[in-house]
Amino acid sequence: MTSSDEDGLDLAGLKRKYAEERAKRMRNEGLGQFVDLDSQFGHLADDPWSQPRPRDPVEEDVTVLVIGAGMGGLLLGAEFHKKGISDFRIVDKAGDFGGTWYWNRYPGCACDIESYVYLPLLEETGYIPSEKYAKATEIFRYCKSIAEHFELVDKTLFHTGVESAHWDEEALRWVITTDRGDRYRARFLISCTGLFNSPKLPNIPGVMDFEGHSFHTSRWDYQYTGGGPNEPMAGLRDKTVGVIGTGATAIQVVPSVARTAKQLYVFQRTPSPVSYRGNRPTDPNWEDSLQAGWHQGRMDNFTALTSGYYVEEDLVDDAWTDIMKTITPSKDGSRSISPEELELAEMRKMDETRRRIDTIVDNTQTAEALKPYYHYGCKRPTFSDEYLQSFNQPNVTLVDTNGRGVERIGKKGPVANGTEYAVDCLIFATGFDFMTDHSRETGIDIRGTGGKSLSEHWSNGMRTCFGIQTHGFPNFLFISYAQSGITYNYNHLAREQAGHIAHILSQGIKQGIATFELTEQAEREWVDEVVKLAEPRLVFLDGCTPGYANHEGNRGQAYQTNVPYMAGAFVYFDRMAQWRKSGDWPGMDVKKISELTA
Ligand code: NDP
């Protein structure tokens, strides 16, 4: 790439600016700058949506035990239903289906990827979302309808947190215990614990000393704020509110709070790139025009366009996919995009995002502070037609901390840039653990052969094949983002993994397999391939402003391995399809029940 392009972008200058902004945000603590809600602020992690009913502990033998009733668990349950696997139990610490859509009910919460590609199983259930970007309430309802459609309701236990899962080498069963005193024995164990399941707070002094009211966005307190996800929050009319964080969640929260709070302070460490959203009701003519297979086609189209492949037609046509429009199409329309072309397109996209701010935000100082200076993809792109506009309201103040963040929480409120901002209510939009450590994120003690824990096995980073199984843990599979095909549409990936996992289990059951276990060699080969393919990504992430994608800028061992499979989603899907086609369990040690009893 040259130092400036034909649009007049000063590419070299921008890269220098990106590096300066990154340097401001680098902190030695890395991931240590956060604490989990569960571990230290138990009361803030409480479920605000439903209370467990008393019940007796369950002792049960099942063929499959599934941990998690979010999108992964639902997709898996649907695949089981299709394949006739019926002896399974799903457990979840939440009070209903939905996972992230159970917990996150903050005002303004909605899908930020088009619902026609994000919501799974639309053709199977015959459902069409009511809007291009469905609201969280609709998505939560849809999750419950998936469960009903695929007859998962009676198979699921809620308000039940798995505490441990240990492989019994004698019995060849997983023994699973829960916080409700249950004890399961399962032939197969599947973990679908999701990506953003462990809320975190900044590990700054004073969080417990704050005298006002506080909560995390994933545990919204409507008793305090009044209103509901799509209703005004009357309880905030006479309140001064602080929101810490400006990630994808805050972008959705801020406009709703701004509409009702007497005064709102938004504490910003790093601005998000905010593109247009363009939500609209579903067009009934479009709905009528859909042909069988449309959903798969649209998901593929979105994943291709957002993964750097050139595709002639942009079916989704929104601010996620328009990045490819800045790339001149090749004549034959078949090639994929070169890294240089992609980088240039991304520099232009970020420039456009910054220029958009000037057209919306009246105060020039605020507008300048809201401009993100880092490479596209370092942080989650966001979309809103209301967030930037909020800062034109007289009751909304951006407290930009120039990359330093809130230093501490005083008795009256957050301290930033040396000033204490007195607030009645403090809302932590500070995110979740992401791809760090399975046990840290889930709190589950998983032990395989020889009593070895998963944390021990992964102490130098994740070790898997296809991101779904690991050596030393027989009959154990999981849905995961790490070491598996990269796409912004998690449900596309989860659906492929769920299909693959259900295939393995149905074959295992049909063929009378007692145990299957990933070989050490297959694990090593996959990890080596993942790490090698990720080298350019790590160079990219090294240059990124700190965030969850690059473990807050701190390179540890896990940083090299807990990465997606960078050959891309389609190659990944194809590799799994080839495995299924081969039919002879390559890369796994398999023992049949008949061999053991002979
Ligand atoms: P993020 O981790 O993206 O954002 C956390 C925010 O807290 C960041 O702005 C961070 O700043 C800020 N922060 C942390 N510590 C401090 C501090 N000491 N002072 C000031 N600010 C601080 O979490 P989100 O909940 O916003 O999003 C998590 C993910 O959830 C998204 O990336 C997305 O994948 C998903 N999501 C999906 C949605 C959907 O519709 N599908 C909607 C919302 C979220 P900094 O950037 O400097 O670290």
XYZ file of C-alpha atoms and ligand atoms in Angstrom:
646
model
C 0.000 0.000 0.000
C 1.299 3.494 -0.722
C 1.417 6.177 1.956
C -1.681 7.888 0.605
C -4.439 6.621 -1.631
C -6.468 8.245 -4.363
C -9.113 9.446 -1.839
C -6.446 11.561 -0.207
C -6.170 9.388 2.894
C -2.821 9.900 4.581
C -2.256 6.230 5.292
C 1.178 6.579 6.867
C -0.050 9.431 9.076
C -3.096 7.428 10.122
C -0.990 4.434 11.040
C 1.210 6.673 13.193
C -1.892 8.068 14.880
C -3.233 4.538 15.439
C 0.053 3.592 17.141
C -0.027 6.703 19.367
C -3.596 6.032 20.450
C -2.730 2.413 21.164
C 0.255 3.422 23.302
C -2.013 5.598 25.475
C -4.167 2.583 26.304
C -1.556 -0.092 26.946
C -1.653 -1.255 30.572
C 0.641 -3.705 32.266
C -2.244 -5.445 34.044
C -3.705 -6.757 30.765
C -6.591 -9.058 31.635
C -5.853 -8.474 35.327
C -7.524 -5.072 35.073
C -10.885 -6.849 35.266
C -12.659 -9.001 37.842
C -15.525 -11.393 37.266
C -18.847 -10.416 38.692
C -19.367 -13.879 40.125
C -16.101 -14.059 41.990
C -16.083 -10.744 43.829
C -19.381 -8.977 43.464
C -21.765 -11.914 43.915
C -24.840 -9.751 44.503
C -24.280 -7.933 41.193
C -24.339 -11.301 39.391
C -27.741 -12.308 40.826
C -30.432 -13.234 38.332
C -32.886 -10.321 38.171
C -35.319 -12.107 35.829
C -36.532 -15.169 37.704
C -36.061 -17.041 40.951
C -35.403 -20.763 41.278
C -38.260 -22.853 42.625
C -37.346 -25.308 45.356
C -36.897 -28.830 43.989
C -35.310 -32.096 45.030
C -31.875 -32.956 43.661
C -31.902 -35.165 40.575
C -29.951 -38.429 40.220
C -30.086 -39.500 36.609
C -28.337 -41.566 33.952
C -28.567 -40.004 30.500
C -26.935 -40.607 27.156
C -26.030 -36.933 26.674
C -25.730 -34.081 29.143
C -25.633 -30.628 27.532
C -24.428 -27.626 29.507
C -26.099 -24.439 28.305
C -29.511 -23.595 26.856
C -28.426 -20.582 24.842
C -28.060 -20.502 21.080
C -25.502 -23.342 21.119
C -27.673 -25.617 23.270
C -30.765 -24.806 21.209
C -28.976 -25.537 17.948
C -27.660 -28.772 19.343
C -31.082 -29.773 20.668
C -32.572 -29.077 17.229
C -29.937 -31.295 15.601
C -30.621 -34.058 18.145
C -34.303 -33.802 17.312
C -33.573 -34.137 13.588
C -31.293 -37.119 14.171
C -33.608 -38.899 16.606
C -31.326 -38.537 19.635
C -33.827 -38.298 22.460
C -32.121 -39.342 25.705
C -30.489 -36.089 26.711
C -30.745 -33.417 29.377
C -29.892 -29.717 29.051
C -28.981 -27.732 32.154
C -28.505 -23.993 32.476
C -27.966 -21.610 35.350
C -30.376 -19.156 33.725
C -34.116 -19.367 34.301
C -35.049 -19.945 30.662
C -33.710 -20.561 27.159
C -31.745 -17.920 25.277
C -28.318 -17.625 26.940
C -27.120 -14.122 26.169
C -30.700 -13.208 25.218
C -31.933 -14.380 28.620
C -29.448 -12.266 30.527
C -29.193 -9.160 28.369
C -32.454 -7.238 28.568
C -31.045 -3.753 28.903
C -33.008 -0.935 27.258
C -32.321 -0.722 23.541
C -30.961 -4.277 23.438
C -31.273 -5.681 19.935
C -29.550 -7.768 17.361
C -26.689 -5.881 15.777
C -26.285 -8.351 12.933
C -29.214 -8.583 10.554
C -31.824 -10.861 12.152
C -32.459 -12.701 8.880
C -28.931 -14.093 9.079
C -28.357 -14.032 12.839
C -31.453 -15.877 14.034
C -30.963 -19.582 13.452
C -33.321 -22.233 12.056
C -35.674 -19.736 10.404
C -36.705 -22.087 7.626
C -37.173 -25.027 9.980
C -39.394 -23.029 12.333
C -41.083 -21.015 9.574
C -40.375 -17.786 11.431
C -39.491 -14.418 9.924
C -38.285 -11.704 12.318
C -40.419 -8.579 12.379
C -37.517 -6.181 11.768
C -34.172 -6.171 10.011
C -32.556 -5.908 13.472
C -34.943 -7.607 15.875
C -35.171 -6.382 19.437
C -33.931 -8.550 22.297
C -37.467 -9.235 23.514
C -38.359 -10.774 20.152
C -35.138 -12.779 20.016
C -35.712 -14.133 23.522
C -39.269 -15.134 22.549
C -37.914 -16.800 19.428
C -35.368 -18.773 21.464
C -38.205 -20.152 23.561
C -40.174 -21.045 20.440
C -37.180 -22.980 19.061
C -37.182 -24.988 22.284
C -40.875 -25.742 21.887
C -40.570 -26.555 18.184
C -37.800 -29.081 18.789
C -39.348 -30.462 22.005
C -36.567 -29.330 24.314
C -38.668 -27.836 27.097
C -39.224 -31.009 29.096
C -35.600 -31.988 28.725
C -34.186 -28.824 30.262
C -33.449 -27.932 33.877
C -33.055 -24.226 34.629
C -31.535 -22.392 37.555
C -29.039 -25.192 37.643
C -25.347 -24.392 37.460
C -22.954 -27.213 36.702
C -20.138 -27.223 39.240
C -18.067 -30.170 38.123
C -17.850 -32.797 35.404
C -15.401 -35.651 35.994
C -14.686 -38.572 33.666
C -15.119 -41.904 35.441
C -12.592 -44.174 33.725
C -14.051 -47.349 35.181
C -17.670 -46.704 34.331
C -16.838 -44.794 31.119
C -19.298 -42.132 32.151
C -19.140 -38.421 32.877
C -20.222 -37.646 36.435
C -21.729 -34.193 36.620
C -22.671 -32.305 39.776
C -24.641 -29.080 40.057
C -25.280 -26.301 42.553
C -28.742 -27.825 43.141
C -27.237 -31.050 44.488
C -27.924 -33.002 41.280
C -25.754 -35.860 40.132
C -25.832 -36.995 36.525
C -24.052 -39.858 34.868
C -23.755 -39.248 31.153
C -22.191 -41.226 28.332
C -21.453 -38.012 26.434
C -20.901 -34.483 27.716
C -21.336 -31.354 25.588
C -20.462 -27.845 26.717
C -22.320 -24.967 25.020
C -21.496 -22.206 27.460
C -21.330 -19.408 24.897
C -18.980 -16.539 24.243
C -20.039 -13.778 26.577
C -21.294 -15.554 29.674
C -19.096 -14.111 32.401
C -19.714 -10.392 33.049
C -16.747 -8.385 34.273
C -16.057 -5.132 36.077
C -12.936 -2.989 36.033
C -10.716 -3.984 38.921
C -10.456 -0.436 40.204
C -10.551 0.700 43.815
C -13.803 1.737 45.378
C -16.375 -0.331 43.486
C -17.733 -1.642 46.796
C -17.601 1.793 48.452
C -19.916 3.520 46.009
C -22.941 4.734 47.969
C -25.339 4.993 45.057
C -27.029 2.261 43.092
C -25.076 0.183 40.564
C -25.466 -2.781 38.234
C -23.974 -4.443 35.160
C -25.826 -4.091 31.842
C -26.438 -7.850 31.673
C -28.360 -7.657 34.973
C -30.397 -4.526 34.291
C -32.323 -3.335 37.336
C -35.743 -2.261 36.084
C -36.994 -2.117 39.651
C -34.725 0.871 40.065
C -34.956 2.445 36.602
C -38.616 1.672 35.931
C -39.820 0.951 32.403
C -38.714 -2.022 30.359
C -36.485 -2.966 27.429
C -38.662 -1.003 25.003
C -40.391 1.384 27.419
C -39.264 4.692 28.952
C -37.579 4.420 32.348
C -39.564 6.792 34.515
C -37.434 5.975 37.544
C -34.491 7.824 36.009
C -36.282 11.156 35.455
C -34.795 12.742 38.555
C -31.531 10.783 38.501
C -27.977 11.476 37.490
C -26.645 8.369 35.802
C -23.138 7.282 34.843
C -22.450 4.662 32.160
C -18.916 3.234 32.161
C -17.880 1.786 28.817
C -18.561 2.592 25.193
C -18.584 -0.864 23.543
C -21.384 -2.491 21.531
C -23.619 -2.714 24.623
C -23.200 0.925 25.657
C -23.957 2.037 22.094
C -27.414 0.478 22.525
C -27.918 1.523 26.169
C -26.917 5.186 26.029
C -29.751 6.524 23.798
C -32.422 4.949 26.033
C -30.913 6.315 29.241
C -30.340 9.679 27.580
C -34.042 9.902 26.764
C -35.117 9.798 30.408
C -32.293 10.500 32.850
C -32.015 13.988 34.309
C -28.290 13.904 33.562
C -26.134 11.246 31.928
C -22.338 10.993 32.030
C -20.816 8.540 29.565
C -17.302 7.517 30.649
C -15.213 6.677 27.625
C -11.806 5.050 27.444
C -11.854 4.073 23.764
C -14.528 5.141 21.293
C -16.284 2.502 19.193
C -16.685 2.868 15.446
C -20.398 3.643 15.031
C -21.883 3.137 11.570
C -25.432 3.738 10.381
C -28.006 1.102 11.270
C -31.044 1.613 9.040
C -33.447 -0.633 10.907
C -36.782 -1.221 9.222
C -39.796 -3.490 9.485
C -39.683 -6.668 7.434
C -41.068 -6.127 3.956
C -43.946 -8.578 3.375
C -43.165 -8.660 -0.371
C -39.609 -9.731 0.361
C -40.916 -12.345 2.787
C -43.284 -13.712 0.113
C -40.464 -13.897 -2.400
C -38.254 -16.209 -0.315
C -37.443 -19.580 -1.852
C -36.374 -22.758 -0.067
C -32.719 -22.545 0.932
C -32.778 -18.735 1.227
C -31.549 -18.709 4.822
C -28.395 -20.725 4.184
C -27.690 -18.613 1.105
C -28.035 -15.392 3.050
C -25.868 -16.597 5.954
C -23.172 -17.689 3.499
C -23.419 -14.359 1.719
C -22.975 -12.382 4.959
C -20.067 -14.505 6.142
C -18.353 -14.238 2.751
C -18.758 -10.474 2.535
C -17.529 -9.843 6.056
C -14.599 -12.254 5.746
C -12.864 -10.621 2.816
C -14.297 -12.681 -0.040
C -15.555 -10.918 -3.113
C -19.170 -11.861 -3.836
C -21.146 -10.372 -6.727
C -24.383 -9.803 -4.849
C -24.725 -8.241 -1.391
C -27.956 -9.712 -0.016
C -27.698 -8.161 3.443
C -26.636 -4.740 2.183
C -25.926 -2.947 5.460
C -23.074 -1.264 7.269
C -21.452 -4.659 7.986
C -21.255 -5.658 4.359
C -20.793 -2.291 2.637
C -17.079 -2.388 3.327
C -16.725 -4.590 0.263
C -18.348 -1.938 -1.915
C -15.258 0.211 -1.513
C -13.260 -2.481 -3.292
C -13.221 -2.412 -7.068
C -14.691 -5.713 -8.228
C -12.513 -7.892 -10.382
C -13.753 -8.575 -13.901
C -14.453 -12.246 -13.359
C -15.872 -11.585 -9.880
C -14.411 -14.816 -8.546
C -11.196 -13.992 -6.731
C -10.878 -13.360 -3.065
C -9.607 -10.019 -1.825
C -5.889 -9.498 -1.310
C -4.747 -8.450 2.181
C -3.599 -5.090 0.784
C -6.984 -4.383 -0.783
C -8.730 -5.380 2.404
C -6.519 -3.150 4.523
C -7.169 -0.196 2.261
C -10.924 -0.855 2.343
C -10.776 -1.005 6.122
C -8.808 2.248 6.392
C -11.442 3.902 4.243
C -14.240 2.441 6.311
C -12.770 3.830 9.533
C -12.249 7.196 7.860
C -15.884 7.239 6.773
C -16.903 6.384 10.347
C -14.939 9.346 11.676
C -16.341 11.708 9.046
C -19.863 10.590 9.938
C -19.333 11.875 13.479
C -18.691 15.411 12.202
C -22.004 15.354 10.354
C -23.937 14.363 13.500
C -22.305 15.703 16.661
C -22.649 19.475 17.152
C -19.908 20.092 19.709
C -16.580 19.853 17.907
C -14.614 18.837 20.997
C -17.057 16.019 21.745
C -17.045 14.992 18.087
C -13.252 14.800 18.084
C -13.238 12.699 21.269
C -15.742 10.248 19.775
C -13.490 9.430 16.796
C -11.943 5.960 16.873
C -8.318 5.770 15.715
C -7.433 2.118 15.290
C -7.662 -0.471 12.608
C -11.068 -1.819 11.594
C -11.656 -5.132 13.368
C -9.600 -4.297 16.476
C -12.886 -3.657 18.222
C -16.369 -4.787 17.431
C -17.962 -2.521 14.783
C -21.186 -0.991 16.090
C -24.295 0.430 14.441
C -26.684 3.052 15.663
C -28.799 5.906 14.372
C -29.220 7.287 17.894
C -25.982 6.933 19.874
C -23.956 9.809 18.429
C -27.093 11.964 18.315
C -27.474 11.532 22.099
C -24.457 13.739 22.664
C -26.363 16.701 21.204
C -28.817 16.514 24.105
C -28.190 19.067 26.877
C -28.502 16.360 29.575
C -25.755 14.127 28.100
C -22.040 14.636 28.707
C -19.211 12.591 27.280
C -16.437 12.198 29.849
C -13.525 11.274 27.647
C -10.599 9.942 29.647
C -8.077 10.110 26.795
C -7.456 6.389 26.955
C -6.888 6.220 30.706
C -10.330 5.062 31.791
C -12.105 5.597 35.080
C -9.388 5.572 37.748
C -11.468 4.652 40.761
C -14.962 4.839 42.116
C -15.481 7.363 44.881
C -18.324 7.242 47.386
C -20.313 9.583 45.180
C -19.304 8.342 41.766
C -16.574 7.597 39.213
C -13.319 9.500 39.288
C -11.951 10.366 35.855
C -9.317 12.893 34.825
C -8.954 13.670 38.545
C -12.614 14.713 38.963
C -15.269 12.841 40.902
C -18.599 12.799 39.075
C -21.452 12.481 41.559
C -24.106 10.086 40.253
C -27.164 8.397 41.735
C -26.788 5.339 39.572
C -23.746 3.746 37.994
C -24.122 1.326 35.090
C -21.226 -0.913 34.163
C -21.240 -1.524 30.403
C -17.833 -3.105 30.832
C -18.295 -6.367 28.975
C -17.487 -10.013 29.519
C -14.571 -12.433 29.669
C -13.777 -13.609 26.169
C -11.800 -16.700 25.125
C -9.649 -16.650 28.248
C -10.008 -19.878 30.215
C -12.972 -22.270 30.133
C -13.017 -22.739 33.917
C -12.577 -19.026 34.624
C -15.430 -18.185 32.269
C -17.814 -20.943 33.333
C -16.744 -21.782 36.875
C -16.947 -25.497 35.987
C -14.273 -27.939 37.109
C -13.910 -30.361 34.170
C -11.569 -33.330 34.621
C -10.714 -35.988 32.073
C -8.497 -39.067 32.086
C -6.246 -39.360 35.135
C -8.184 -36.577 36.871
C -6.461 -33.944 34.752
C -8.378 -30.690 34.696
C -9.193 -28.837 31.519
C -7.503 -25.729 32.926
C -4.328 -27.762 33.453
C -4.490 -29.244 29.968
C -4.994 -25.768 28.536
C -2.601 -23.962 30.865
C -0.532 -22.893 27.853
C -3.583 -22.125 25.753
C -6.402 -24.127 24.224
C -5.643 -27.449 22.527
C -8.361 -28.841 20.294
C -9.259 -30.253 16.954
C -11.833 -28.162 15.057
C -12.290 -26.181 18.283
C -14.716 -28.840 19.502
C -12.767 -31.571 21.296
C -9.548 -32.111 23.168
C -7.162 -34.962 23.967
C -7.555 -36.648 27.353
C -11.256 -35.873 27.609
C -13.128 -38.785 26.034
C -16.747 -38.402 24.945
C -16.544 -34.657 25.556
C -17.356 -32.074 22.873
C -17.938 -28.339 22.963
C -19.127 -25.446 20.860
C -16.433 -22.823 20.718
C -15.250 -19.805 18.775
C -11.563 -20.412 19.428
C -9.713 -22.627 16.927
C -12.765 -22.739 14.719
C -13.826 -20.920 11.547
C -14.012 -17.157 11.846
C -17.244 -15.268 11.171
C -18.951 -12.333 12.847
C -22.171 -14.374 12.760
C -21.608 -16.685 15.728
C -24.834 -18.575 15.074
C -23.632 -19.574 11.625
C -20.566 -21.130 13.210
C -22.513 -22.653 16.115
C -24.974 -24.266 13.719
C -22.165 -25.966 11.789
C -20.556 -27.154 15.010
C -23.868 -28.366 16.439
C -24.505 -30.347 13.238
C -21.042 -31.875 13.407
C -21.324 -32.751 17.094
C -24.773 -34.307 16.599
C -23.336 -36.335 13.720
C -20.532 -37.683 15.934
C -22.978 -38.610 18.680
C -25.523 -40.223 16.396
C -22.753 -42.278 14.765
C -21.392 -43.117 18.196
C -24.776 -44.355 19.340
C -25.538 -46.224 16.095
C -22.136 -47.893 15.965
C -22.137 -48.855 19.651
C -19.113 -46.706 20.448
C -18.170 -46.778 24.125
C -15.538 -44.055 23.915
C -14.060 -41.717 21.349
C -11.098 -39.563 22.179
C -9.099 -37.117 20.114
C -5.560 -38.400 19.612
C -2.649 -36.325 20.810
C -1.329 -36.219 17.274
C -4.579 -34.924 15.758
C -4.732 -32.295 18.467
C -1.130 -31.241 17.839
C -1.648 -31.036 14.090
C -4.748 -28.862 14.419
C -3.167 -26.541 17.003
C -0.028 -26.194 14.859
C -2.146 -25.344 11.840
C -4.247 -22.850 13.812
C -1.159 -21.160 15.254
C 0.618 -20.988 11.885
C -2.424 -19.581 10.115
C -2.896 -17.039 12.907
C 0.573 -15.514 12.591
C -0.579 -12.585 10.406
C -3.579 -12.093 12.694
C -1.318 -11.893 15.731
C 0.803 -9.271 14.001
C -2.436 -7.428 13.274
C -3.663 -7.770 16.876
C -0.278 -6.665 18.215
C -0.878 -3.373 16.463
C -4.427 -3.080 17.767
C -5.625 -0.854 20.520
C -6.148 -3.048 23.625
C -9.455 -4.844 23.925
C -10.898 -8.293 24.461
C -9.846 -9.384 20.959
C -6.137 -9.099 21.807
C -6.314 -10.034 25.493
C -5.984 -6.347 26.366
C -2.709 -6.142 24.467
C -0.831 -8.654 26.610
C 0.736 -11.539 24.744
C 0.513 -14.680 26.832
C 0.649 -18.269 25.710
C -3.124 -18.404 25.278
C -2.882 -15.380 23.002
C -1.238 -17.539 20.327
C -3.660 -20.419 20.521
C -7.062 -19.062 21.574
C -7.620 -17.664 18.127
C -9.959 -18.559 15.298
C -8.971 -20.871 12.449
C -7.856 -18.215 10.017
C -8.237 -20.219 6.821
C -11.801 -18.964 7.159
C -15.252 -20.222 7.903
C -15.845 -21.964 4.583
C -12.593 -23.930 4.655
C -13.388 -24.881 8.248
C -16.905 -26.049 7.403
C -15.483 -28.020 4.513
C -12.842 -29.694 6.694
C -15.531 -30.892 9.081
C -17.706 -32.061 6.179
C -14.753 -34.089 4.838
C -14.294 -35.646 8.259
C -17.946 -36.680 8.357
C -17.739 -38.071 4.839
C -14.707 -40.216 5.647
C -16.843 -42.137 8.148
C -13.958 -43.847 9.927
C -13.267 -41.538 12.875
C -9.923 -40.099 11.687
C -7.853 -38.549 14.475
C -9.793 -40.321 17.201
C -9.184 -43.384 19.334
C -12.440 -45.264 19.291
C -13.487 -48.200 21.439
C -16.639 -50.159 20.726
C -18.859 -51.481 23.503
C -18.572 -54.946 21.939
C -14.741 -54.839 22.240
C -14.950 -54.015 25.942
C -17.450 -56.689 26.782
C -15.836 -59.379 24.595
P -16.904 -4.584 25.550
O -15.866 -5.409 26.190
O -16.937 -4.490 24.104
O -16.842 -3.103 26.100
C -16.484 -2.807 27.425
C -16.313 -1.319 27.541
O -15.914 -0.994 28.867
C -15.227 -0.786 26.621
O -15.658 0.413 26.047
C -14.061 -0.572 27.589
O -13.134 0.397 27.151
C -14.825 -0.075 28.784
N -14.033 -0.061 30.005
C -13.441 -1.097 30.638
N -12.774 -0.678 31.723
C -12.943 0.678 31.779
C -12.516 1.691 32.657
N -11.730 1.431 33.721
N -12.907 2.956 32.381
C -13.693 3.246 31.324
N -14.120 2.330 30.461
C -13.756 1.053 30.686
O -18.320 -5.115 26.137
P -19.792 -4.979 25.529
O -20.715 -5.526 26.539
O -20.020 -3.603 25.029
O -19.770 -5.927 24.273
C -19.278 -7.253 24.366
C -19.628 -8.012 23.108
O -20.983 -8.421 23.171
C -19.551 -7.230 21.821
O -18.277 -7.114 21.317
C -20.440 -8.027 20.915
O -19.738 -9.082 20.338
C -21.483 -8.526 21.872
N -22.682 -7.692 21.729
C -23.534 -8.056 20.729
C -24.673 -7.361 20.514
C -25.592 -7.843 19.437
O -26.550 -7.205 19.152
N -25.387 -8.983 18.793
C -25.008 -6.171 21.293
C -24.043 -5.885 22.340
C -22.927 -6.624 22.529
P -11.909 -0.053 26.183
O -12.527 -0.203 24.825
O -10.939 1.026 26.281
O -11.402 -1.365 26.709
